[in-house]
């Protein structure tokens, strides 16, 4: 699998364990990793998830900011500083920390939404509301993707 794509809803058990979607596990397996990183999204009520490669690229972008600037410190604090490594158990599950679950209202199920090289974990109704809002913004603003020149 070349990218994290699709949306999946999985149950959360009483210990906070949730099965990472099989296609997502295949993506990380193809990268030679049984580890993901999660951190609270600072843009929306969700948890961001990624692999080592994405975290490395994020660190590079943060390192490109002015050292010791407020912006650099904020991004480092909100991403790298909160990133928590999680390993898959034999059933492909990870345990989501209680504080992260409570912050976004996760109780009995979680929606995993692929974003290419990262993913989001939503409380399912909040994830659907975010999707609906995105559709409305795109339609209202007439947003399009830039065309790539063929080479």
CSV table of N, CA and C in Angstrom, one decimal:
chain,number,residue,atom,x,y,z
A,1,UNK,N,0.8,-1.2,0.0
A,1,UNK,CA,0.0,0.0,0.0
A,1,UNK,C,0.9,1.2,0.0
A,2,UNK,N,0.6,2.1,-0.9
A,2,UNK,CA,1.4,3.3,-1.1
A,2,UNK,C,1.0,4.5,-0.3
A,3,UNK,N,-0.2,4.5,0.2
A,3,UNK,CA,-0.7,5.6,1.0
A,3,UNK,C,-1.8,5.2,2.0
A,4,UNK,N,-2.0,6.1,2.9
A,4,UNK,CA,-3.1,5.8,3.9
A,4,UNK,C,-4.4,6.5,3.3
A,5,UNK,N,-5.3,5.6,2.9
A,5,UNK,CA,-6.5,6.1,2.2
A,5,UNK,C,-7.8,5.4,2.7
A,6,UNK,N,-8.9,6.1,2.6
A,6,UNK,CA,-10.1,5.5,3.1
A,6,UNK,C,-10.5,5.9,4.5
A,7,UNK,N,-11.8,5.5,4.8
A,7,UNK,CA,-12.3,5.8,6.2
A,7,UNK,C,-12.8,4.5,6.7
A,8,UNK,N,-12.5,4.2,8.0
A,8,UNK,CA,-12.9,3.0,8.7
A,8,UNK,C,-13.3,3.3,10.1
A,9,UNK,N,-14.4,2.7,10.5
A,9,UNK,CA,-14.9,2.8,11.9
A,9,UNK,C,-14.7,1.5,12.6
A,10,UNK,N,-14.0,1.6,13.8
A,10,UNK,CA,-13.7,0.4,14.6
A,10,UNK,C,-14.1,0.7,16.0
A,11,UNK,N,-14.4,-0.4,16.7
A,11,UNK,CA,-14.8,-0.4,18.1
A,11,UNK,C,-13.6,-0.1,19.0
A,12,UNK,N,-13.9,0.6,20.1
A,12,UNK,CA,-12.9,0.8,21.2
A,12,UNK,C,-13.3,-0.1,22.3
A,13,UNK,N,-12.4,-0.9,22.9
A,13,UNK,CA,-12.8,-1.7,24.0
A,13,UNK,C,-12.7,-1.0,25.3
A,14,UNK,N,-13.0,-1.6,26.4
A,14,UNK,CA,-13.0,-1.0,27.7
A,14,UNK,C,-11.6,-0.5,28.2
A,15,UNK,N,-10.6,-1.1,27.6
A,15,UNK,CA,-9.2,-0.7,28.0
A,15,UNK,C,-8.6,0.3,27.0
A,16,UNK,N,-9.5,0.8,26.1
A,16,UNK,CA,-9.0,1.9,25.2
A,16,UNK,C,-8.3,1.4,24.0
A,17,UNK,N,-8.4,0.0,23.7
A,17,UNK,CA,-7.8,-0.5,22.6
A,17,UNK,C,-8.7,-0.5,21.4
A,18,UNK,N,-8.1,-0.2,20.2
A,18,UNK,CA,-8.8,-0.1,19.0
A,18,UNK,C,-7.9,-0.7,17.9
A,19,UNK,N,-8.6,-1.4,17.0
A,19,UNK,CA,-7.9,-2.1,15.9
A,19,UNK,C,-7.6,-1.0,14.8
A,20,UNK,N,-6.3,-0.9,14.5
A,20,UNK,CA,-5.9,-0.1,13.4
A,20,UNK,C,-6.4,-0.8,12.1
A,21,UNK,N,-7.0,0.0,11.2
A,21,UNK,CA,-7.5,-0.7,9.9
A,21,UNK,C,-6.4,-1.5,9.2
A,22,UNK,N,-6.7,-2.7,8.7
A,22,UNK,CA,-5.8,-3.5,8.1
A,22,UNK,C,-5.0,-2.9,7.0
A,23,UNK,N,-5.6,-2.1,6.1
A,23,UNK,CA,-4.8,-1.4,5.1
A,23,UNK,C,-3.8,-0.4,5.7
A,24,UNK,N,-4.2,0.2,6.8
A,24,UNK,CA,-3.2,1.1,7.4
A,24,UNK,C,-2.0,0.3,8.0
A,25,UNK,N,-2.3,-0.8,8.6
A,25,UNK,CA,-1.2,-1.6,9.1
A,25,UNK,C,-0.3,-2.1,8.0
A,26,UNK,N,-0.9,-2.4,6.8
A,26,UNK,CA,-0.1,-2.8,5.7
A,26,UNK,C,0.8,-1.7,5.2
A,27,UNK,N,0.3,-0.5,5.3
A,27,UNK,CA,1.1,0.7,4.9
A,27,UNK,C,2.4,0.7,5.8
A,28,UNK,N,2.2,0.6,7.1
A,28,UNK,CA,3.3,0.7,8.0
A,28,UNK,C,4.2,-0.5,7.9
A,29,UNK,N,3.6,-1.7,7.7
A,29,UNK,CA,4.4,-2.9,7.5
A,29,UNK,C,5.3,-2.7,6.3
A,30,UNK,N,4.8,-2.2,5.2
A,30,UNK,CA,5.6,-1.9,4.0
A,30,UNK,C,6.8,-1.0,4.2
A,31,UNK,N,6.6,-0.2,5.3
A,31,UNK,CA,7.7,0.7,5.6
A,31,UNK,C,8.7,0.0,6.7
A,32,UNK,N,8.4,-1.2,7.0
A,32,UNK,CA,9.2,-1.9,7.9
A,32,UNK,C,9.0,-1.5,9.4
A,33,UNK,N,7.7,-1.1,9.7
A,33,UNK,CA,7.5,-0.6,11.0
A,33,UNK,C,6.2,-1.2,11.6
A,34,UNK,N,6.2,-1.5,12.9
A,34,UNK,CA,5.0,-1.9,13.6
A,34,UNK,C,4.7,-0.9,14.7
A,35,UNK,N,5.1,0.3,14.4
A,35,UNK,CA,5.0,1.4,15.3
A,35,UNK,C,4.3,2.6,14.6
A,36,UNK,N,3.4,3.3,15.3
A,36,UNK,CA,2.8,4.5,14.8
A,36,UNK,C,3.0,5.6,15.9
A,37,UNK,N,2.9,6.8,15.5
A,37,UNK,CA,3.0,8.0,16.4
A,37,UNK,C,1.6,8.7,16.4
A,38,UNK,N,1.1,9.0,17.5
A,38,UNK,CA,-0.1,9.8,17.6
A,38,UNK,C,0.1,11.1,18.4
A,39,UNK,N,-0.6,12.1,18.1
A,39,UNK,CA,-0.6,13.4,18.9
A,39,UNK,C,-1.9,14.1,18.6
A,40,UNK,N,-2.3,14.9,19.6
A,40,UNK,CA,-3.6,15.7,19.4
A,40,UNK,C,-3.4,16.7,18.2
A,41,UNK,N,-4.4,16.7,17.3
A,41,UNK,CA,-4.4,17.7,16.3
A,41,UNK,C,-4.6,19.1,16.9
A,42,UNK,N,-3.9,20.0,16.4
A,42,UNK,CA,-4.1,21.4,16.9
A,42,UNK,C,-5.0,22.2,15.9
A,43,UNK,N,-5.5,21.5,14.8
A,43,UNK,CA,-6.3,22.1,13.9
A,43,UNK,C,-7.8,21.7,14.0
A,44,UNK,N,-8.0,20.6,14.6
A,44,UNK,CA,-9.4,20.1,14.7
A,44,UNK,C,-9.5,19.1,15.8
A,45,UNK,N,-10.7,18.7,16.2
A,45,UNK,CA,-10.9,17.8,17.4
A,45,UNK,C,-10.7,16.4,16.9
A,46,UNK,N,-9.4,16.0,16.7
A,46,UNK,CA,-9.1,14.7,16.2
A,46,UNK,C,-7.7,14.4,16.8
A,47,UNK,N,-7.3,13.1,16.6
A,47,UNK,CA,-5.9,12.7,16.9
A,47,UNK,C,-5.2,12.5,15.6
A,48,UNK,N,-4.0,13.0,15.4
A,48,UNK,CA,-3.3,12.7,14.2
A,48,UNK,C,-2.4,11.5,14.4
A,49,UNK,N,-2.2,10.7,13.4
A,49,UNK,CA,-1.4,9.5,13.4
A,49,UNK,C,-0.5,9.5,12.2
A,50,UNK,N,0.7,9.0,12.4
A,50,UNK,CA,1.7,8.9,11.3
A,50,UNK,C,2.8,7.9,11.6
A,51,UNK,N,3.7,7.7,10.7
A,51,UNK,CA,4.8,6.9,10.9
A,51,UNK,C,6.1,7.7,11.1
A,52,UNK,N,7.2,7.0,11.2
A,52,UNK,CA,8.5,7.6,11.5
A,52,UNK,C,8.8,8.6,10.3
A,53,UNK,N,8.6,8.2,9.1
A,53,UNK,CA,8.9,9.1,8.0
A,53,UNK,C,8.2,10.4,8.0
A,54,UNK,N,6.9,10.4,8.3
A,54,UNK,CA,6.2,11.7,8.4
A,54,UNK,C,6.7,12.5,9.5
A,55,UNK,N,6.9,11.9,10.7
A,55,UNK,CA,7.5,12.6,11.8
A,55,UNK,C,8.8,13.2,11.5
A,56,UNK,N,9.7,12.5,10.7
A,56,UNK,CA,10.9,13.1,10.3
A,56,UNK,C,10.7,14.3,9.4
A,57,UNK,N,9.8,14.2,8.5
A,57,UNK,CA,9.5,15.4,7.6
A,57,UNK,C,9.0,16.5,8.4
A,58,UNK,N,8.1,16.3,9.3
A,58,UNK,CA,7.6,17.3,10.2
A,58,UNK,C,8.7,18.0,11.0
A,59,UNK,N,9.6,17.2,11.5
A,59,UNK,CA,10.7,17.7,12.3
A,59,UNK,C,11.6,18.6,11.4
A,60,UNK,N,11.8,18.2,10.1
A,60,UNK,CA,12.6,19.0,9.2
A,60,UNK,C,11.9,20.3,8.9
A,61,UNK,N,10.6,20.3,8.8
A,61,UNK,CA,9.9,21.6,8.5
A,61,UNK,C,10.0,22.5,9.7
A,62,UNK,N,9.9,21.9,10.9
A,62,UNK,CA,10.0,22.7,12.1
A,62,UNK,C,11.4,23.3,12.3
A,63,UNK,N,12.4,22.4,11.9
A,63,UNK,CA,13.8,22.9,12.0
A,63,UNK,C,14.1,24.0,11.0
A,64,UNK,N,13.3,24.1,9.9
A,64,UNK,CA,13.4,25.2,8.9
A,64,UNK,C,12.9,26.5,9.4
A,65,UNK,N,12.2,26.5,10.5
A,65,UNK,CA,11.7,27.8,11.1
A,65,UNK,C,12.9,28.5,11.9
A,66,UNK,N,12.7,29.8,12.1
A,66,UNK,CA,13.7,30.5,12.9
A,66,UNK,C,13.9,29.8,14.3
A,67,UNK,N,15.1,29.4,14.6
A,67,UNK,CA,15.4,28.7,15.8
A,67,UNK,C,15.0,29.6,17.0
A,68,UNK,N,14.3,29.0,18.0
A,68,UNK,CA,13.9,29.7,19.2
A,68,UNK,C,12.8,30.8,18.9
A,69,UNK,N,12.2,30.8,17.7
A,69,UNK,CA,11.1,31.7,17.5
A,69,UNK,C,9.9,31.1,18.1
A,70,UNK,N,8.9,31.9,18.4
A,70,UNK,CA,7.7,31.5,19.0
A,70,UNK,C,7.0,30.4,18.1
A,71,UNK,N,7.0,30.7,16.8
A,71,UNK,CA,6.3,29.8,15.9
A,71,UNK,C,7.0,28.4,15.9
A,72,UNK,N,8.3,28.4,15.9
A,72,UNK,CA,9.1,27.2,15.9
A,72,UNK,C,8.8,26.4,17.2
A,73,UNK,N,8.8,27.1,18.3
A,73,UNK,CA,8.6,26.5,19.6
A,73,UNK,C,7.1,25.9,19.7
A,74,UNK,N,6.2,26.7,19.2
A,74,UNK,CA,4.8,26.2,19.2
A,74,UNK,C,4.6,25.0,18.4
A,75,UNK,N,5.1,24.9,17.2
A,75,UNK,CA,4.9,23.7,16.4
A,75,UNK,C,5.6,22.5,17.0
A,76,UNK,N,6.8,22.8,17.5
A,76,UNK,CA,7.6,21.7,18.2
A,76,UNK,C,6.8,21.1,19.4
A,77,UNK,N,6.3,22.0,20.2
A,77,UNK,CA,5.5,21.6,21.4
A,77,UNK,C,4.2,20.9,21.0
A,78,UNK,N,3.5,21.4,20.0
A,78,UNK,CA,2.2,20.8,19.7
A,78,UNK,C,2.3,19.5,18.8
A,79,UNK,N,3.4,19.2,18.2
A,79,UNK,CA,3.5,18.0,17.4
A,79,UNK,C,4.6,17.1,18.0
A,80,UNK,N,5.8,17.3,17.8
A,80,UNK,CA,6.9,16.4,18.2
A,80,UNK,C,6.8,16.3,19.8
A,81,UNK,N,6.5,17.3,20.5
A,81,UNK,CA,6.5,17.3,21.9
A,81,UNK,C,5.3,16.5,22.5
A,82,UNK,N,4.3,16.2,21.7
A,82,UNK,CA,3.2,15.4,22.2
A,82,UNK,C,3.1,14.1,21.5
A,83,UNK,N,4.0,13.8,20.5
A,83,UNK,CA,3.9,12.6,19.8
A,83,UNK,C,4.2,11.4,20.7
A,84,UNK,N,3.3,10.4,20.6
A,84,UNK,CA,3.4,9.2,21.5
A,84,UNK,C,3.5,8.0,20.6
A,85,UNK,N,4.6,7.2,20.7
A,85,UNK,CA,4.8,6.0,19.9
A,85,UNK,C,3.9,4.9,20.5
A,86,UNK,N,3.2,4.2,19.6
A,86,UNK,CA,2.4,3.1,19.9
A,86,UNK,C,2.7,1.9,19.0
A,87,UNK,N,2.9,0.7,19.7
A,87,UNK,CA,3.1,-0.5,18.9
A,87,UNK,C,1.9,-1.3,18.8
A,88,UNK,N,1.7,-2.0,17.6
A,88,UNK,CA,0.6,-2.9,17.4
A,88,UNK,C,0.7,-4.1,18.3
A,89,UNK,N,-0.4,-4.5,18.9
A,89,UNK,CA,-0.4,-5.8,19.6
A,89,UNK,C,-0.6,-6.9,18.5
A,90,UNK,N,-0.6,-8.2,19.0
A,90,UNK,CA,-0.7,-9.3,18.0
A,90,UNK,C,-2.0,-9.2,17.2
A,91,UNK,N,-3.0,-8.6,17.7
A,91,UNK,CA,-4.3,-8.4,16.9
A,91,UNK,C,-4.4,-7.2,16.1
A,92,UNK,N,-3.3,-6.4,16.0
A,92,UNK,CA,-3.3,-5.2,15.2
A,92,UNK,C,-3.9,-4.0,15.9
A,93,UNK,N,-4.0,-4.0,17.2
A,93,UNK,CA,-4.6,-3.0,18.0
A,93,UNK,C,-3.5,-2.1,18.6
A,94,UNK,N,-4.0,-0.8,19.0
A,94,UNK,CA,-3.2,0.1,19.8
A,94,UNK,C,-4.0,0.5,20.9
A,95,UNK,N,-3.4,1.0,22.0
A,95,UNK,CA,-4.2,1.6,23.1
A,95,UNK,C,-4.1,3.1,23.0
A,96,UNK,N,-5.2,3.7,22.8
A,96,UNK,CA,-5.3,5.2,22.8
A,96,UNK,C,-5.3,5.7,24.2
A,97,UNK,N,-4.5,6.6,24.6
A,97,UNK,CA,-4.4,7.2,25.9
A,97,UNK,C,-5.8,7.8,26.3
A,98,UNK,N,-6.2,7.6,27.5
A,98,UNK,CA,-7.5,8.1,28.0
A,98,UNK,C,-7.6,9.6,27.8
A,99,UNK,N,-6.5,10.4,28.1
A,99,UNK,CA,-6.6,11.9,27.9
A,99,UNK,C,-6.9,12.3,26.5
A,100,UNK,N,-6.3,11.6,25.5
A,100,UNK,CA,-6.5,11.9,24.1
A,100,UNK,C,-8.0,11.5,23.7
A,101,UNK,N,-8.4,10.3,24.2
A,101,UNK,CA,-9.8,9.9,23.9
A,101,UNK,C,-10.8,10.9,24.5
A,102,UNK,N,-10.6,11.2,25.7
A,102,UNK,CA,-11.5,12.2,26.4
A,102,UNK,C,-11.6,13.5,25.7
A,103,UNK,N,-10.4,14.0,25.3
A,103,UNK,CA,-10.3,15.3,24.7
A,103,UNK,C,-11.2,15.5,23.4
A,104,UNK,N,-11.4,14.4,22.7
A,104,UNK,CA,-12.1,14.5,21.4
A,104,UNK,C,-13.5,13.7,21.5
A,105,UNK,N,-13.8,13.2,22.7
A,105,UNK,CA,-15.1,12.5,22.9
A,105,UNK,C,-15.2,11.1,22.4
A,106,UNK,N,-14.0,10.4,22.3
A,106,UNK,CA,-14.1,9.0,21.9
A,106,UNK,C,-14.6,8.2,23.0
A,107,UNK,N,-15.5,7.3,22.7
A,107,UNK,CA,-16.1,6.4,23.8
A,107,UNK,C,-16.0,5.0,23.3
A,108,UNK,N,-17.0,4.6,22.4
A,108,UNK,CA,-17.0,3.2,22.0
A,108,UNK,C,-16.6,2.9,20.6
A,109,UNK,N,-16.3,3.9,19.8
A,109,UNK,CA,-15.8,3.7,18.4
A,109,UNK,C,-15.0,4.8,17.9
A,110,UNK,N,-14.1,4.6,17.0
A,110,UNK,CA,-13.2,5.6,16.4
A,110,UNK,C,-13.3,5.5,14.9
A,111,UNK,N,-13.2,6.6,14.2
A,111,UNK,CA,-13.2,6.7,12.8
A,111,UNK,C,-11.8,7.1,12.3
A,112,UNK,N,-11.1,6.2,11.6
A,112,UNK,CA,-9.8,6.4,11.0
A,112,UNK,C,-10.0,6.9,9.6
A,113,UNK,N,-9.4,8.1,9.3
A,113,UNK,CA,-9.5,8.7,8.0
A,113,UNK,C,-8.1,8.9,7.4
A,114,UNK,N,-7.8,8.3,6.3
A,114,UNK,CA,-6.5,8.4,5.7
A,114,UNK,C,-6.3,9.8,5.1
A,115,UNK,N,-5.1,10.3,5.1
A,115,UNK,CA,-4.7,11.6,4.6
A,115,UNK,C,-3.5,11.5,3.7
A,116,UNK,N,-3.2,10.3,3.2
A,116,UNK,CA,-2.1,10.1,2.3
A,116,UNK,C,-0.9,9.6,3.1
A,117,UNK,N,-0.1,10.4,3.8
A,117,UNK,CA,1.0,9.9,4.5
A,117,UNK,C,0.8,10.1,6.0
A,118,UNK,N,-0.4,10.4,6.4
A,118,UNK,CA,-0.8,10.4,7.8
A,118,UNK,C,-2.3,10.1,7.9
A,119,UNK,N,-2.8,10.0,9.1
A,119,UNK,CA,-4.3,9.7,9.2
A,119,UNK,C,-4.8,10.5,10.4
A,120,UNK,N,-6.1,10.6,10.5
A,120,UNK,CA,-6.8,11.2,11.6
A,120,UNK,C,-7.7,10.2,12.3
A,121,UNK,N,-7.8,10.3,13.6
A,121,UNK,CA,-8.8,9.5,14.3
A,121,UNK,C,-9.8,10.5,14.9
A,122,UNK,N,-11.1,10.2,14.6
A,122,UNK,CA,-12.2,11.1,14.9
A,122,UNK,C,-13.2,10.3,15.8
A,123,UNK,N,-13.9,11.0,16.6
A,123,UNK,CA,-15.2,10.5,17.1
A,123,UNK,C,-16.1,10.5,15.9
A,124,UNK,N,-16.7,9.3,15.6
A,124,UNK,CA,-17.4,9.2,14.3
A,124,UNK,C,-18.3,10.3,13.8
A,125,UNK,N,-19.2,10.8,14.7
A,125,UNK,CA,-20.1,11.9,14.3
A,125,UNK,C,-19.4,13.2,14.0
A,126,UNK,N,-18.3,13.4,14.8
A,126,UNK,CA,-17.5,14.6,14.6
A,126,UNK,C,-16.7,14.5,13.2
A,127,UNK,N,-16.3,13.3,12.9
A,127,UNK,CA,-15.6,13.1,11.6
A,127,UNK,C,-16.5,13.3,10.5
A,128,UNK,N,-17.8,12.8,10.6
A,128,UNK,CA,-18.7,13.0,9.5
A,128,UNK,C,-19.1,14.5,9.4
A,129,UNK,N,-19.2,15.2,10.5
A,129,UNK,CA,-19.5,16.6,10.5
A,129,UNK,C,-18.4,17.4,9.8
A,130,UNK,N,-17.1,17.0,10.1
A,130,UNK,CA,-16.0,17.6,9.5
A,130,UNK,C,-16.0,17.4,8.0
A,131,UNK,N,-16.3,16.2,7.6
A,131,UNK,CA,-16.4,15.8,6.1
A,131,UNK,C,-17.5,16.7,5.5
A,132,UNK,N,-18.6,16.8,6.1
A,132,UNK,CA,-19.7,17.6,5.6
A,132,UNK,C,-19.3,19.1,5.4
A,133,UNK,N,-18.6,19.6,6.4
A,133,UNK,CA,-18.2,21.0,6.4
A,133,UNK,C,-17.2,21.2,5.3
A,134,UNK,N,-16.3,20.2,5.1
A,134,UNK,CA,-15.3,20.3,4.0
A,134,UNK,C,-16.0,20.3,2.6
A,135,UNK,N,-17.0,19.5,2.5
A,135,UNK,CA,-17.7,19.5,1.2
A,135,UNK,C,-18.3,20.8,0.9
A,136,UNK,N,-19.0,21.4,2.0
A,136,UNK,CA,-19.6,22.7,1.8
A,136,UNK,C,-18.6,23.8,1.5
A,137,UNK,N,-17.4,23.8,2.2
A,137,UNK,CA,-16.4,24.8,1.9
A,137,UNK,C,-15.9,24.7,0.4
A,138,UNK,N,-15.6,23.5,0.0
A,138,UNK,CA,-15.2,23.3,-1.4
A,138,UNK,C,-16.2,23.8,-2.4
A,139,UNK,N,-17.5,23.4,-2.2
A,139,UNK,CA,-18.5,23.8,-3.1
A,139,UNK,C,-18.7,25.3,-3.0
A,140,UNK,N,-18.7,25.9,-1.8
A,140,UNK,CA,-19.0,27.3,-1.7
A,140,UNK,C,-17.8,28.2,-2.3
A,141,UNK,N,-16.6,27.7,-2.0
A,141,UNK,CA,-15.4,28.5,-2.5
A,141,UNK,C,-15.0,28.1,-3.9
A,142,UNK,N,-15.6,27.1,-4.5
A,142,UNK,CA,-15.2,26.6,-5.8
A,142,UNK,C,-13.7,26.2,-5.9
A,143,UNK,N,-13.2,25.7,-4.8
A,143,UNK,CA,-11.8,25.3,-4.7
A,143,UNK,C,-11.5,24.1,-5.7
A,144,UNK,N,-10.3,24.2,-6.3
A,144,UNK,CA,-9.9,23.1,-7.2
A,144,UNK,C,-8.4,22.8,-6.8
A,145,UNK,N,-8.0,21.7,-7.3
A,145,UNK,CA,-6.5,21.4,-7.2
A,145,UNK,C,-5.8,21.9,-8.4
A,146,UNK,N,-4.6,22.3,-8.2
A,146,UNK,CA,-3.8,22.8,-9.4
A,146,UNK,C,-3.5,21.6,-10.3
A,147,UNK,N,-3.5,21.9,-11.6
A,147,UNK,CA,-3.2,20.8,-12.6
A,147,UNK,C,-1.7,20.7,-12.6
A,148,UNK,N,-1.2,19.5,-12.8
A,148,UNK,CA,0.2,19.2,-13.0
A,148,UNK,C,0.5,19.1,-14.5
A,149,UNK,N,1.6,19.7,-14.8
A,149,UNK,CA,2.0,19.6,-16.2
A,149,UNK,C,2.5,18.2,-16.5
A,150,UNK,N,2.2,17.6,-17.6
A,150,UNK,CA,2.6,16.3,-18.0
A,150,UNK,C,4.1,16.3,-18.4
A,151,UNK,N,4.9,15.3,-17.9
A,151,UNK,CA,6.3,15.3,-18.2
A,151,UNK,C,6.6,14.0,-18.9
